[in-house]
PDB file of C-alpha atoms in Angstrom:
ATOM      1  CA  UNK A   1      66.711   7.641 -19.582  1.00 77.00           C
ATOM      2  CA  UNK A   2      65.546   7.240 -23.168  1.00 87.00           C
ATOM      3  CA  UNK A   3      62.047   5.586 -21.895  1.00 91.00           C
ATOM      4  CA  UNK A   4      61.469   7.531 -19.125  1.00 91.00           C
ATOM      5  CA  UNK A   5      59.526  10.184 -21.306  1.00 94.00           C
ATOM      6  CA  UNK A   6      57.390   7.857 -22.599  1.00 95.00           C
ATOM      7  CA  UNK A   7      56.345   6.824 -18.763  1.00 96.00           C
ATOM      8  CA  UNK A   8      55.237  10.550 -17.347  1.00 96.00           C
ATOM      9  CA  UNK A   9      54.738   9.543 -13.166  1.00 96.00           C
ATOM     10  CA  UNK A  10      57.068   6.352 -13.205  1.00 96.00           C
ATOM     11  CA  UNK A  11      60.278   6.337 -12.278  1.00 94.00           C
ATOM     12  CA  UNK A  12      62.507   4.139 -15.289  1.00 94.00           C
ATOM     13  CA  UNK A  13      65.716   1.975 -13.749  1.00 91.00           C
ATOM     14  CA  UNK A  14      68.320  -0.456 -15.044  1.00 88.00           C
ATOM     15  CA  UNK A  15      69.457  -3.413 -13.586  1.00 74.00           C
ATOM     16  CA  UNK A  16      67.668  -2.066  -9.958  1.00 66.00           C
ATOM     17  CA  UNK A  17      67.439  -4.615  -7.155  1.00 61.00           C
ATOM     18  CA  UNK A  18      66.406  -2.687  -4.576  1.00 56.00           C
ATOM     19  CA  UNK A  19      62.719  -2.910  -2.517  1.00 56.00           C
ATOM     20  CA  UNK A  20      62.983   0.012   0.264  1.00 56.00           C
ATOM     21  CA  UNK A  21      66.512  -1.583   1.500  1.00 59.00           C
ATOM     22  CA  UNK A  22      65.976  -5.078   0.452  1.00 63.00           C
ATOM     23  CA  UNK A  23      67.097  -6.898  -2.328  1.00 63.00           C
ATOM     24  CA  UNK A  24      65.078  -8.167  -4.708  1.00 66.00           C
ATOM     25  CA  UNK A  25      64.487 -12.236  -5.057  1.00 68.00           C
ATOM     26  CA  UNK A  26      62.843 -14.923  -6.517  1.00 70.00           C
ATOM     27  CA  UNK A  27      61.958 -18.527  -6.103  1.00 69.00           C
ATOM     28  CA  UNK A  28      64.511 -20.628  -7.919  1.00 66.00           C
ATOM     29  CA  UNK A  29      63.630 -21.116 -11.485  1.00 69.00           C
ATOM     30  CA  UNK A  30      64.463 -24.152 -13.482  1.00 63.00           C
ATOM     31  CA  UNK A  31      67.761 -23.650 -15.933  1.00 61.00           C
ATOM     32  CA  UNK A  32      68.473 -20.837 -14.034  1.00 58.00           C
ATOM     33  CA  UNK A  33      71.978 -21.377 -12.731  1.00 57.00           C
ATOM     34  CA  UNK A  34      71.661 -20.547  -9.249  1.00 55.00           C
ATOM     35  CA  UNK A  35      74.752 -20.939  -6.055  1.00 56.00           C
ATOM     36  CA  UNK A  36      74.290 -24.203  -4.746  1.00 47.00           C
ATOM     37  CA  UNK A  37      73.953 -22.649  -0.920  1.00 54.00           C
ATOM     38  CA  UNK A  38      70.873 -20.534  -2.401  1.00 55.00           C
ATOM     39  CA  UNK A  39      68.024 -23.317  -1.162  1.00 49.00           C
ATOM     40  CA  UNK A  40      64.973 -20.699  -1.053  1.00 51.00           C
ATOM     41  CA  UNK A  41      65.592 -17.752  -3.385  1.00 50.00           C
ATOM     42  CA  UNK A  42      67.467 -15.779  -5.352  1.00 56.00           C
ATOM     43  CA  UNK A  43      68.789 -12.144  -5.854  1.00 61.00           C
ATOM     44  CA  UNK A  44      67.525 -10.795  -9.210  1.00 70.00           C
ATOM     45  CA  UNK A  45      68.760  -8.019 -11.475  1.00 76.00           C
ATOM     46  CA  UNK A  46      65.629  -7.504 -13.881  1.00 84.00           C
ATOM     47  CA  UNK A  47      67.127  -5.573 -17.047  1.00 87.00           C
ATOM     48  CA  UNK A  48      64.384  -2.399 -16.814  1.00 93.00           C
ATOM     49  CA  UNK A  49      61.911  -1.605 -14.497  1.00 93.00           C
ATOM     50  CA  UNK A  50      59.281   0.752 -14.631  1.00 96.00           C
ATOM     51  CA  UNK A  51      57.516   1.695 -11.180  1.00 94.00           C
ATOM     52  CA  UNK A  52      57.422   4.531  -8.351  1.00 94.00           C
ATOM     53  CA  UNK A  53      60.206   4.166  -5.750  1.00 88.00           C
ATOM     54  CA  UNK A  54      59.624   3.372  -2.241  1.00 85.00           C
ATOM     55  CA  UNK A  55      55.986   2.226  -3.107  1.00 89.00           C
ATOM     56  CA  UNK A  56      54.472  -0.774  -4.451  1.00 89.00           C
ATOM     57  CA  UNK A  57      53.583   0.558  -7.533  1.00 95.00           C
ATOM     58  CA  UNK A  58      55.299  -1.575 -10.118  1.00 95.00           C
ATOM     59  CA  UNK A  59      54.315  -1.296 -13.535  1.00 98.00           C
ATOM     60  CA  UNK A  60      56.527  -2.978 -16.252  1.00 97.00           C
ATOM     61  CA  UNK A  61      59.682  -5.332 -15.921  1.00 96.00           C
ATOM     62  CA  UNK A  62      61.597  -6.309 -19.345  1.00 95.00           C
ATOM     63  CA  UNK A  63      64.413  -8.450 -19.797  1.00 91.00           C
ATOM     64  CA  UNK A  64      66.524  -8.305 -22.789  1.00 89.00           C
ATOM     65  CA  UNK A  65      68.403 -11.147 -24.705  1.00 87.00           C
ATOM     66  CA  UNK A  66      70.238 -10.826 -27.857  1.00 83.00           C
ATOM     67  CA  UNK A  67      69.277 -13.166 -30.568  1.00 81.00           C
ATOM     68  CA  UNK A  68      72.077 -15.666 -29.174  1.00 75.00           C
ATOM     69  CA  UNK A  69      72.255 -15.553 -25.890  1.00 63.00           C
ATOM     70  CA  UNK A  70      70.870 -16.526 -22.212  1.00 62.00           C
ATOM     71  CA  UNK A  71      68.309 -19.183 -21.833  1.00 68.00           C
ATOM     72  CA  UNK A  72      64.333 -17.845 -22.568  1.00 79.00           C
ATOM     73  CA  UNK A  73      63.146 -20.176 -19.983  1.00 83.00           C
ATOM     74  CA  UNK A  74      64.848 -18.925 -16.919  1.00 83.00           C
ATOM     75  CA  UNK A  75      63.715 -15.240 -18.363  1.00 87.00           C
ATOM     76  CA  UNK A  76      60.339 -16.443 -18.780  1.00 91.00           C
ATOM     77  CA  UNK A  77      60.070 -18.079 -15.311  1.00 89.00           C
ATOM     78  CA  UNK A  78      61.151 -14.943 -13.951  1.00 89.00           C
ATOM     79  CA  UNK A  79      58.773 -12.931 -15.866  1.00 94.00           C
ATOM     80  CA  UNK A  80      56.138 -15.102 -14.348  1.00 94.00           C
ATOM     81  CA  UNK A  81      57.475 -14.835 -10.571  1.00 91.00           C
ATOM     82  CA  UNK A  82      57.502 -10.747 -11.065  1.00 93.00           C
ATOM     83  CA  UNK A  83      53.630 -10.340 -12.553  1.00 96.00           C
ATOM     84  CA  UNK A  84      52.295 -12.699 -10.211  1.00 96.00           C
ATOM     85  CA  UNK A  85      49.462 -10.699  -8.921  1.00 96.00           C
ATOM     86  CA  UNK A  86      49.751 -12.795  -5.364  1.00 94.00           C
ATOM     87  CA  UNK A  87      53.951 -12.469  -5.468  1.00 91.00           C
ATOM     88  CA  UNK A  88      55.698  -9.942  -3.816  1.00 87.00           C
ATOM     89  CA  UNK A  89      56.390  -7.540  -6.495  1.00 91.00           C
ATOM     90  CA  UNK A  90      53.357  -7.716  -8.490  1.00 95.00           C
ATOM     91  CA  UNK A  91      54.377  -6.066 -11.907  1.00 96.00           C
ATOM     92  CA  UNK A  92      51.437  -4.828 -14.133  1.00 98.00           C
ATOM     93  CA  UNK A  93      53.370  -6.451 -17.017  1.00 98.00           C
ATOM     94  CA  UNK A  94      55.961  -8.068 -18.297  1.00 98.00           C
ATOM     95  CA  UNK A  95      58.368  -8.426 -21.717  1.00 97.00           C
ATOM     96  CA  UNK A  96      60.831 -11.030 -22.709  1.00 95.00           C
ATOM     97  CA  UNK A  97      62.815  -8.861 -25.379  1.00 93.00           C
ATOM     98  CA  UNK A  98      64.592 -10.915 -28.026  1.00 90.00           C
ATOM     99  CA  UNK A  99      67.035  -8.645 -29.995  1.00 87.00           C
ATOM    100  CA  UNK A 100      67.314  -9.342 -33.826  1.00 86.00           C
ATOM    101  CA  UNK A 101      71.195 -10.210 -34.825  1.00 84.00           C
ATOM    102  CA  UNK A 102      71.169  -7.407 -38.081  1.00 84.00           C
ATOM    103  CA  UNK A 103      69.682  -3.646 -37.613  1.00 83.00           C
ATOM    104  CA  UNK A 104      67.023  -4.688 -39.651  1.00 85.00           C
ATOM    105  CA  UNK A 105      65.725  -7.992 -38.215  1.00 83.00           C
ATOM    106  CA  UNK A 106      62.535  -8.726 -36.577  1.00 83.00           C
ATOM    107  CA  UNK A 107      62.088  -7.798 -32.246  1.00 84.00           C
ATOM    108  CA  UNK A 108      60.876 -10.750 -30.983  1.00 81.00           C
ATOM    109  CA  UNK A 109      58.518  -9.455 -27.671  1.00 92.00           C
ATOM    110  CA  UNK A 110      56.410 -12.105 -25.305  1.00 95.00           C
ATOM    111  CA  UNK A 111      54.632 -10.389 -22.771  1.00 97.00           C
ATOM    112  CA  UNK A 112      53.325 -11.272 -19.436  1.00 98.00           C
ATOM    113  CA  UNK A 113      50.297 -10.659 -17.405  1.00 98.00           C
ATOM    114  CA  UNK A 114      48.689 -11.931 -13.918  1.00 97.00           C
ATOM    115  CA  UNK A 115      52.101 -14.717 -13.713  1.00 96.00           C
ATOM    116  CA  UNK A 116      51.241 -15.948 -17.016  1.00 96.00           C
ATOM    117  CA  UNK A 117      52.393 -15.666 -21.020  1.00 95.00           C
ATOM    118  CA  UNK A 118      49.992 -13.562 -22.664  1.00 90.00           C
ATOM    119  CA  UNK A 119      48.483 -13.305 -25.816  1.00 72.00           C
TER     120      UNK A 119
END
């Protein structure tokens, strides 16, 4: 709710795993830990998403960590599967949010563009 303002157009959910009725998955990632009877994909649960409902207009995807927890690599493959251009989502961008330990510690951001780090 606190981001929405800042995206005037796009609709702003949490934790939204929804395309039309669908839910939303991925090809396994490594490190991921994943049920053993999931063989071909997997239901995801991206942190926030920015996009229009009911279209394929996706525009940002972020997942959060704190400082100590969950394994970057999974989030990063993940990342990569959502801004593939070619994939079925096809996010604009992505972030990989690292959240400092103390108030006044440093954000630690790696974005994502075209199923790829970037910059």
């Amino acid at each position: 709710m606190y981001l929405e303002p800042h995206f005037p157009g796009w609709h702003v959910d949490c934790e939204y795993n929804r395309l039309d009725a669908n839910p939303k998955e991925l090809p396994r990632c490594p490190k991921d830990p994943v049920p053993p009877t999931d063989l071909d994909a997997r239901t995801v649960y991206p942190d926030i998403i920015v996009h229009k409902r009911r279209t394929q207009e996706n525009l940002l995807v972020i997942e959060v960590k704190k400082a100590t927890g969950g394994d970057e690599d999974a989030d990063h493959c993940k990342l990569r599967h959502f801004t593939d251009p070619t994939g079925a989502y096809r996010y604009a961008w992505g972030l990989h949010l690292i959240l400092p330990k103390k108030p006044d510690g440093t954000l630690s951001p790696t974005w994502f563009k075209d199923g790829k780090r970037y910059g």
